[in-house]
PDB file of C-alpha atoms in Angstrom:
ATOM      1  CA  ASP A   1       0.000   0.000   0.000  1.00 66.00           C
ATOM      2  CA  THR A   2       1.633   3.224  -1.218  1.00 67.00           C
ATOM      3  CA  GLY A   3      -0.733   5.516   0.680  1.00 89.00           C
ATOM      4  CA  VAL A   4      -2.556   6.744  -2.437  1.00 94.00           C
ATOM      5  CA  SER A   5      -6.133   5.527  -2.270  1.00 96.00           C
ATOM      6  CA  GLN A   6      -8.474   5.186  -5.230  1.00 97.00           C
ATOM      7  CA  ASN A   7     -12.199   4.429  -5.223  1.00 96.00           C
ATOM      8  CA  PRO A   8     -13.968   2.550  -6.518  1.00 96.00           C
ATOM      9  CA  ARG A   9     -11.449  -0.095  -7.533  1.00 95.00           C
ATOM     10  CA  HIS A  10     -13.779  -1.532 -10.145  1.00 95.00           C
ATOM     11  CA  LYS A  11     -16.722  -0.019 -11.974  1.00 97.00           C
ATOM     12  CA  ILE A  12     -18.919  -1.565 -14.644  1.00 97.00           C
ATOM     13  CA  THR A  13     -21.242   0.880 -16.322  1.00 97.00           C
ATOM     14  CA  LYS A  14     -23.530   1.019 -19.310  1.00 97.00           C
ATOM     15  CA  ARG A  15     -22.549   3.122 -22.272  1.00 97.00           C
ATOM     16  CA  GLY A  16     -23.854   6.642 -21.908  1.00 97.00           C
ATOM     17  CA  GLN A  17     -23.769   6.701 -18.120  1.00 97.00           C
ATOM     18  CA  ASN A  18     -21.561   9.028 -16.092  1.00 98.00           C
ATOM     19  CA  VAL A  19     -18.911   7.722 -13.720  1.00 98.00           C
ATOM     20  CA  THR A  20     -16.761   9.416 -11.096  1.00 98.00           C
ATOM     21  CA  PHE A  21     -13.523   8.192  -9.591  1.00 98.00           C
ATOM     22  CA  ARG A  22     -11.957   9.543  -6.438  1.00 98.00           C
ATOM     23  CA  CYS A  23      -8.298   9.743  -5.480  1.00 97.00           C
ATOM     24  CA  ASP A  24      -6.963  10.480  -2.007  1.00 97.00           C
ATOM     25  CA  PRO A  25      -3.251  11.264  -2.287  1.00 96.00           C
ATOM     26  CA  ILE A  26      -0.650  11.009   0.445  1.00 93.00           C
ATOM     27  CA  SER A  27      -1.617  13.809   2.787  1.00 90.00           C
ATOM     28  CA  GLU A  28       1.325  16.196   2.430  1.00 87.00           C
ATOM     29  CA  HIS A  29       1.671  15.734  -1.334  1.00 91.00           C
ATOM     30  CA  ASN A  30       0.866  18.864  -3.298  1.00 91.00           C
ATOM     31  CA  ARG A  31       1.103  17.325  -6.760  1.00 91.00           C
ATOM     32  CA  LEU A  32      -1.521  14.916  -8.083  1.00 94.00           C
ATOM     33  CA  TYR A  33      -1.626  13.147 -11.451  1.00 93.00           C
ATOM     34  CA  TRP A  34      -4.241  11.177 -13.385  1.00 95.00           C
ATOM     35  CA  TYR A  35      -3.240   8.566 -15.940  1.00 94.00           C
ATOM     36  CA  ARG A  36      -5.136   6.069 -18.086  1.00 95.00           C
ATOM     37  CA  GLN A  37      -3.778   2.637 -18.879  1.00 94.00           C
ATOM     38  CA  THR A  38      -5.092   0.020 -21.273  1.00 92.00           C
ATOM     39  CA  LEU A  39      -3.989  -3.597 -21.374  1.00 86.00           C
ATOM     40  CA  GLY A  40      -0.431  -4.088 -22.576  1.00 82.00           C
ATOM     41  CA  GLN A  41       0.318  -0.383 -22.684  1.00 87.00           C
ATOM     42  CA  GLY A  42       2.073   2.012 -20.384  1.00 88.00           C
ATOM     43  CA  PRO A  43       0.016   4.676 -18.608  1.00 90.00           C
ATOM     44  CA  GLU A  44      -0.968   7.738 -20.645  1.00 89.00           C
ATOM     45  CA  PHE A  45      -0.998  11.176 -19.073  1.00 88.00           C
ATOM     46  CA  LEU A  46      -4.393  12.796 -18.582  1.00 92.00           C
ATOM     47  CA  THR A  47      -3.895  15.740 -16.255  1.00 93.00           C
ATOM     48  CA  TYR A  48      -2.092  16.982 -13.186  1.00 90.00           C
ATOM     49  CA  PHE A  49      -2.650  19.380 -10.315  1.00 93.00           C
ATOM     50  CA  GLN A  50      -0.340  21.448  -8.188  1.00 91.00           C
ATOM     51  CA  ASN A  51      -2.425  21.955  -5.057  1.00 92.00           C
ATOM     52  CA  GLU A  52      -5.888  22.892  -6.360  1.00 92.00           C
ATOM     53  CA  ALA A  53      -4.663  24.293  -9.668  1.00 92.00           C
ATOM     54  CA  GLN A  54      -4.994  22.102 -12.749  1.00 91.00           C
ATOM     55  CA  LEU A  55      -1.728  22.872 -14.521  1.00 88.00           C
ATOM     56  CA  GLU A  56      -1.920  20.678 -17.577  1.00 85.00           C
ATOM     57  CA  LYS A  57      -4.468  18.630 -19.469  1.00 88.00           C
ATOM     58  CA  SER A  58      -3.719  16.121 -22.174  1.00 87.00           C
ATOM     59  CA  ARG A  59      -5.446  16.252 -25.534  1.00 84.00           C
ATOM     60  CA  LEU A  60      -6.668  12.775 -24.546  1.00 77.00           C
ATOM     61  CA  LEU A  61      -8.890  14.489 -22.020  1.00 80.00           C
ATOM     62  CA  SER A  62     -11.910  15.217 -24.187  1.00 82.00           C
ATOM     63  CA  ASP A  63     -14.704  17.483 -23.038  1.00 89.00           C
ATOM     64  CA  ARG A  64     -16.453  14.427 -21.592  1.00 94.00           C
ATOM     65  CA  PHE A  65     -13.687  14.193 -18.995  1.00 94.00           C
ATOM     66  CA  SER A  66     -13.313  16.608 -16.118  1.00 94.00           C
ATOM     67  CA  ALA A  67     -11.025  16.517 -13.119  1.00 95.00           C
ATOM     68  CA  GLU A  68     -11.136  18.591  -9.983  1.00 95.00           C
ATOM     69  CA  ARG A  69      -9.123  19.014  -6.845  1.00 96.00           C
ATOM     70  CA  PRO A  70     -11.230  21.558  -4.999  1.00 91.00           C
ATOM     71  CA  LYS A  71      -9.296  21.911  -1.757  1.00 87.00           C
ATOM     72  CA  GLY A  72      -5.921  20.722  -2.907  1.00 86.00           C
ATOM     73  CA  SER A  73      -6.400  17.380  -1.203  1.00 91.00           C
ATOM     74  CA  PHE A  74      -8.508  14.647  -2.833  1.00 96.00           C
ATOM     75  CA  SER A  75      -9.324  14.708  -6.531  1.00 97.00           C
ATOM     76  CA  THR A  76     -12.181  13.426  -8.660  1.00 97.00           C
ATOM     77  CA  LEU A  77     -12.173  12.359 -12.280  1.00 97.00           C
ATOM     78  CA  GLU A  78     -15.583  12.355 -13.940  1.00 97.00           C
ATOM     79  CA  ILE A  79     -16.367  10.805 -17.288  1.00 96.00           C
ATOM     80  CA  GLN A  80     -19.673  11.819 -18.830  1.00 96.00           C
ATOM     81  CA  ARG A  81     -21.590   9.838 -21.442  1.00 96.00           C
ATOM     82  CA  THR A  82     -19.165   6.942 -21.237  1.00 97.00           C
ATOM     83  CA  GLU A  83     -18.138   5.112 -24.402  1.00 96.00           C
ATOM     84  CA  GLN A  84     -16.720   1.628 -24.771  1.00 95.00           C
ATOM     85  CA  GLY A  85     -13.350   3.146 -25.642  1.00 94.00           C
ATOM     86  CA  ASP A  86     -13.204   4.613 -22.146  1.00 96.00           C
ATOM     87  CA  SER A  87     -12.728   1.123 -20.712  1.00 96.00           C
ATOM     88  CA  ALA A  88      -9.319   1.229 -19.026  1.00 96.00           C
ATOM     89  CA  MET A  89      -7.601   1.483 -15.686  1.00 96.00           C
ATOM     90  CA  TYR A  90      -7.470   5.016 -14.340  1.00 97.00           C
ATOM     91  CA  LEU A  91      -4.408   5.598 -12.215  1.00 96.00           C
ATOM     92  CA  CYS A  92      -3.856   8.387  -9.725  1.00 96.00           C
ATOM     93  CA  ALA A  93      -0.421   9.347  -8.462  1.00 94.00           C
ATOM     94  CA  SER A  94       0.898  11.923  -6.036  1.00 93.00           C
ATOM     95  CA  SER A  95       4.216  13.473  -5.129  1.00 89.00           C
ATOM     96  CA  LEU A  96       5.737  16.212  -3.077  1.00 85.00           C
ATOM     97  CA  SER A  97       6.998  19.018  -5.250  1.00 77.00           C
ATOM     98  CA  THR A  98       9.977  20.646  -3.601  1.00 61.00           C
ATOM     99  CA  GLY A  99      11.594  22.162  -6.656  1.00 55.00           C
ATOM    100  CA  LEU A 100      14.150  19.362  -6.651  1.00 56.00           C
ATOM    101  CA  SER A 101      14.058  16.551  -9.138  1.00 58.00           C
ATOM    102  CA  GLY A 102      13.880  12.981  -7.927  1.00 64.00           C
ATOM    103  CA  ASN A 103      10.894  13.100  -5.598  1.00 76.00           C
ATOM    104  CA  THR A 104       9.222   9.724  -5.557  1.00 82.00           C
ATOM    105  CA  ILE A 105       5.876   9.575  -7.305  1.00 86.00           C
ATOM    106  CA  TYR A 106       3.498   7.157  -5.646  1.00 90.00           C
ATOM    107  CA  PHE A 107       0.710   5.475  -7.566  1.00 92.00           C
ATOM    108  CA  GLY A 108      -2.599   4.198  -6.329  1.00 94.00           C
ATOM    109  CA  GLU A 109      -3.871   0.752  -7.233  1.00 93.00           C
ATOM    110  CA  GLY A 110      -6.033   2.146  -9.985  1.00 95.00           C
ATOM    111  CA  SER A 111      -9.727   2.190 -10.779  1.00 96.00           C
ATOM    112  CA  TRP A 112     -10.825  -0.261 -13.439  1.00 96.00           C
ATOM    113  CA  LEU A 113     -13.623   0.933 -15.695  1.00 97.00           C
ATOM    114  CA  THR A 114     -15.553  -1.394 -17.957  1.00 97.00           C
ATOM    115  CA  VAL A 115     -18.138   0.179 -20.238  1.00 97.00           C
ATOM    116  CA  VAL A 116     -20.653  -2.315 -21.615  1.00 96.00           C
TER     117      VAL A 116
ATOM    118  CA  LYS B   1       6.423   7.423 -32.250  1.00 58.00           C
ATOM    119  CA  ASN B   2       6.649   6.877 -28.523  1.00 66.00           C
ATOM    120  CA  GLN B   3       9.275   8.999 -26.856  1.00 90.00           C
ATOM    121  CA  VAL B   4      10.208   6.087 -24.576  1.00 94.00           C
ATOM    122  CA  GLU B   5      10.863   2.728 -26.215  1.00 95.00           C
ATOM    123  CA  GLN B   6      11.449  -0.442 -24.241  1.00 96.00           C
ATOM    124  CA  SER B   7      12.830  -3.792 -25.257  1.00 96.00           C
ATOM    125  CA  PRO B   8      12.194  -6.611 -25.257  1.00 96.00           C
ATOM    126  CA  GLN B   9       8.396  -6.504 -25.167  1.00 95.00           C
ATOM    127  CA  SER B  10       8.386  -9.662 -23.114  1.00 96.00           C
ATOM    128  CA  LEU B  11      10.894 -12.018 -21.588  1.00 96.00           C
ATOM    129  CA  ILE B  12      10.789 -15.449 -19.954  1.00 97.00           C
ATOM    130  CA  ILE B  13      13.666 -16.532 -17.723  1.00 97.00           C
ATOM    131  CA  LEU B  14      14.335 -19.297 -15.221  1.00 97.00           C
ATOM    132  CA  GLU B  15      14.303 -18.574 -11.522  1.00 97.00           C
ATOM    133  CA  GLY B  16      17.754 -17.621 -10.301  1.00 97.00           C
ATOM    134  CA  LYS B  17      18.921 -16.229 -13.639  1.00 97.00           C
ATOM    135  CA  ASN B  18      19.803 -12.616 -14.347  1.00 98.00           C
ATOM    136  CA  CYS B  19      18.237 -10.413 -16.986  1.00 97.00           C
ATOM    137  CA  THR B  20      18.585  -6.928 -18.428  1.00 98.00           C
ATOM    138  CA  LEU B  21      15.794  -4.745 -19.734  1.00 98.00           C
ATOM    139  CA  GLN B  22      16.437  -1.823 -22.086  1.00 98.00           C
ATOM    140  CA  CYS B  23      14.976   1.639 -22.396  1.00 97.00           C
ATOM    141  CA  ASN B  24      15.733   4.194 -25.131  1.00 97.00           C
ATOM    142  CA  TYR B  25      14.225   7.642 -24.939  1.00 95.00           C
ATOM    143  CA  THR B  26      14.038  10.819 -26.970  1.00 93.00           C
ATOM    144  CA  VAL B  27      12.480  13.045 -24.301  1.00 86.00           C
ATOM    145  CA  SER B  28      14.621  16.163 -24.137  1.00 82.00           C
ATOM    146  CA  PRO B  29      15.408  17.937 -21.982  1.00 80.00           C
ATOM    147  CA  PHE B  30      14.670  15.507 -19.229  1.00 81.00           C
ATOM    148  CA  SER B  31      14.729  15.865 -15.492  1.00 82.00           C
ATOM    149  CA  ASN B  32      15.082  12.276 -14.344  1.00 89.00           C
ATOM    150  CA  LEU B  33      14.472   8.686 -15.358  1.00 92.00           C
ATOM    151  CA  ARG B  34      12.644   6.098 -13.299  1.00 93.00           C
ATOM    152  CA  TRP B  35      11.965   2.407 -13.406  1.00 96.00           C
ATOM    153  CA  TYR B  36       8.691   1.079 -12.047  1.00 95.00           C
ATOM    154  CA  LYS B  37       7.462  -2.439 -11.395  1.00 96.00           C
ATOM    155  CA  GLN B  38       3.794  -3.086 -12.081  1.00 94.00           C
ATOM    156  CA  ASP B  39       2.111  -6.298 -11.037  1.00 92.00           C
ATOM    157  CA  THR B  40      -0.922  -7.320 -13.078  1.00 88.00           C
ATOM    158  CA  GLY B  41      -3.929  -5.236 -12.107  1.00 84.00           C
ATOM    159  CA  ARG B  42      -1.975  -3.101  -9.641  1.00 89.00           C
ATOM    160  CA  GLY B  43      -0.499   0.369  -9.689  1.00 91.00           C
ATOM    161  CA  PRO B  44       3.190   0.895 -10.567  1.00 92.00           C
ATOM    162  CA  VAL B  45       5.712   0.842  -7.728  1.00 93.00           C
ATOM    163  CA  SER B  46       8.921   2.856  -7.909  1.00 91.00           C
ATOM    164  CA  LEU B  47      12.183   0.910  -8.135  1.00 94.00           C
ATOM    165  CA  THR B  48      14.822   3.505  -8.986  1.00 93.00           C
ATOM    166  CA  ILE B  49      15.130   7.211  -9.703  1.00 90.00           C
ATOM    167  CA  MET B  50      18.121   8.673 -11.560  1.00 91.00           C
ATOM    168  CA  THR B  51      18.893  12.250 -12.504  1.00 87.00           C
ATOM    169  CA  PHE B  52      20.812  13.002 -15.694  1.00 83.00           C
ATOM    170  CA  SER B  53      24.085  13.171 -13.752  1.00 87.00           C
ATOM    171  CA  GLU B  54      23.778   9.687 -12.284  1.00 90.00           C
ATOM    172  CA  ASN B  55      25.085   6.622 -14.101  1.00 93.00           C
ATOM    173  CA  THR B  56      23.862   3.846 -11.871  1.00 95.00           C
ATOM    174  CA  LYS B  57      21.462   3.266  -9.015  1.00 94.00           C
ATOM    175  CA  SER B  58      20.787   0.067  -7.109  1.00 95.00           C
ATOM    176  CA  ASN B  59      17.827  -1.110  -5.096  1.00 94.00           C
ATOM    177  CA  GLY B  60      18.440  -4.589  -3.762  1.00 95.00           C
ATOM    178  CA  ARG B  61      18.619  -6.998  -6.697  1.00 97.00           C
ATOM    179  CA  TYR B  62      17.670  -4.220  -9.129  1.00 97.00           C
ATOM    180  CA  THR B  63      20.379  -2.077 -10.724  1.00 97.00           C
ATOM    181  CA  ALA B  64      19.553   0.683 -13.164  1.00 97.00           C
ATOM    182  CA  THR B  65      22.058   2.384 -15.445  1.00 97.00           C
ATOM    183  CA  LEU B  66      21.739   5.595 -17.384  1.00 95.00           C
ATOM    184  CA  ASP B  67      23.723   6.985 -20.307  1.00 94.00           C
ATOM    185  CA  ALA B  68      22.375  10.474 -20.869  1.00 90.00           C
ATOM    186  CA  ASP B  69      24.583  10.976 -23.931  1.00 90.00           C
ATOM    187  CA  THR B  70      23.090   8.051 -25.836  1.00 93.00           C
ATOM    188  CA  LYS B  71      19.726   8.406 -24.092  1.00 93.00           C
ATOM    189  CA  GLN B  72      19.694   4.816 -22.951  1.00 96.00           C
ATOM    190  CA  SER B  73      18.895   3.149 -19.664  1.00 97.00           C
ATOM    191  CA  SER B  74      18.861  -0.430 -18.523  1.00 98.00           C
ATOM    192  CA  LEU B  75      17.449  -2.323 -15.585  1.00 98.00           C
ATOM    193  CA  HIS B  76      19.396  -5.375 -14.477  1.00 98.00           C
ATOM    194  CA  ILE B  77      17.725  -7.932 -12.249  1.00 98.00           C
ATOM    195  CA  THR B  78      20.026 -10.304 -10.401  1.00 97.00           C
ATOM    196  CA  ALA B  79      19.127 -13.787  -9.166  1.00 97.00           C
ATOM    197  CA  SER B  80      15.522 -13.528 -10.320  1.00 97.00           C
ATOM    198  CA  GLN B  81      12.667 -14.751  -8.160  1.00 97.00           C
ATOM    199  CA  LEU B  82       9.166 -15.855  -9.074  1.00 97.00           C
ATOM    200  CA  SER B  83       7.835 -12.675  -7.497  1.00 96.00           C
ATOM    201  CA  ASP B  84       9.791 -10.619 -10.036  1.00 97.00           C
ATOM    202  CA  SER B  85       7.207 -11.614 -12.650  1.00 97.00           C
ATOM    203  CA  ALA B  86       5.625  -8.283 -13.587  1.00 96.00           C
ATOM    204  CA  SER B  87       5.719  -5.483 -16.121  1.00 96.00           C
ATOM    205  CA  TYR B  88       8.736  -3.181 -15.806  1.00 97.00           C
ATOM    206  CA  ILE B  89       8.102   0.326 -17.019  1.00 96.00           C
ATOM    207  CA  CYS B  90      10.681   2.967 -17.882  1.00 96.00           C
ATOM    208  CA  VAL B  91       9.474   6.507 -17.181  1.00 93.00           C
ATOM    209  CA  VAL B  92      11.180   9.738 -18.214  1.00 92.00           C
ATOM    210  CA  ILE B  93      10.238  12.968 -16.475  1.00 86.00           C
ATOM    211  CA  ASP B  94      10.514  16.064 -18.636  1.00 80.00           C
ATOM    212  CA  HIS B  95      11.258  19.526 -17.307  1.00 75.00           C
ATOM    213  CA  GLY B  96       7.538  20.218 -17.194  1.00 70.00           C
ATOM    214  CA  ASN B  97       7.299  17.428 -14.622  1.00 72.00           C
ATOM    215  CA  LYS B  98       5.253  15.306 -16.969  1.00 76.00           C
ATOM    216  CA  LEU B  99       5.858  11.559 -16.813  1.00 83.00           C
ATOM    217  CA  VAL B 100       6.385   9.922 -20.186  1.00 87.00           C
ATOM    218  CA  PHE B 101       5.914   6.164 -19.913  1.00 90.00           C
ATOM    219  CA  GLY B 102       7.268   3.357 -22.009  1.00 92.00           C
ATOM    220  CA  ALA B 103       4.955   0.478 -22.864  1.00 91.00           C
ATOM    221  CA  GLY B 104       6.815  -1.786 -20.456  1.00 94.00           C
ATOM    222  CA  THR B 105       8.600  -5.123 -20.633  1.00 96.00           C
ATOM    223  CA  ILE B 106       6.609  -8.089 -19.367  1.00 96.00           C
ATOM    224  CA  LEU B 107       8.900 -10.388 -17.404  1.00 97.00           C
ATOM    225  CA  ARG B 108       7.910 -13.902 -16.489  1.00 97.00           C
ATOM    226  CA  VAL B 109      10.116 -15.903 -14.155  1.00 97.00           C
ATOM    227  CA  LYS B 110       9.606 -19.661 -14.350  1.00 97.00           C
ATOM    228  CA  SER B 111      10.586 -22.263 -11.770  1.00 94.00           C
TER     229      SER B 111
END
């Protein structure tokens, strides 16, 4: 257990439904990342936050995807009108940004989404 | 083309043997390079972190090397164990603090 908690761990939803995933990072970590991973591939960057500010969003993050980190602590990733292509594992990671390189980035166990 | 390429895609070795996984990257400039181990269905776990000025870093039976001139890294696993069976992912951090992942090498250790 790395200390990064993701919920739910598994979600099966019908196409067209909305889903929301939650990530609780390690408490003192100010940086939080979301990644998506499909079978046999490495994780793909979606977005990241420094405290409550969303600093970067990938082009992969279509307008059906939205992420928030309202108080700079936990974060949510919402997918609206899910499509079968959204089926993947959604990974959250956190780190402490100190201005130095080499801070360990800790990943959660991921949230598996299956869209049927 | 992926900015981080790993080889081989998959590898099967006998328990107790050594193996070396390769990572070539084009991310530039880069801040640091990391190797992660990912068990099936789990999140990645950090093995090593190297800045551009470091050539080698060890973590138990794992030793990572980095040649920033040729933009190559390797992960050497010594005396493999069944529990080493996993995907090993090379990750390069750019100066924007974005993680660029390779597709991983799937290692299977057989008894």
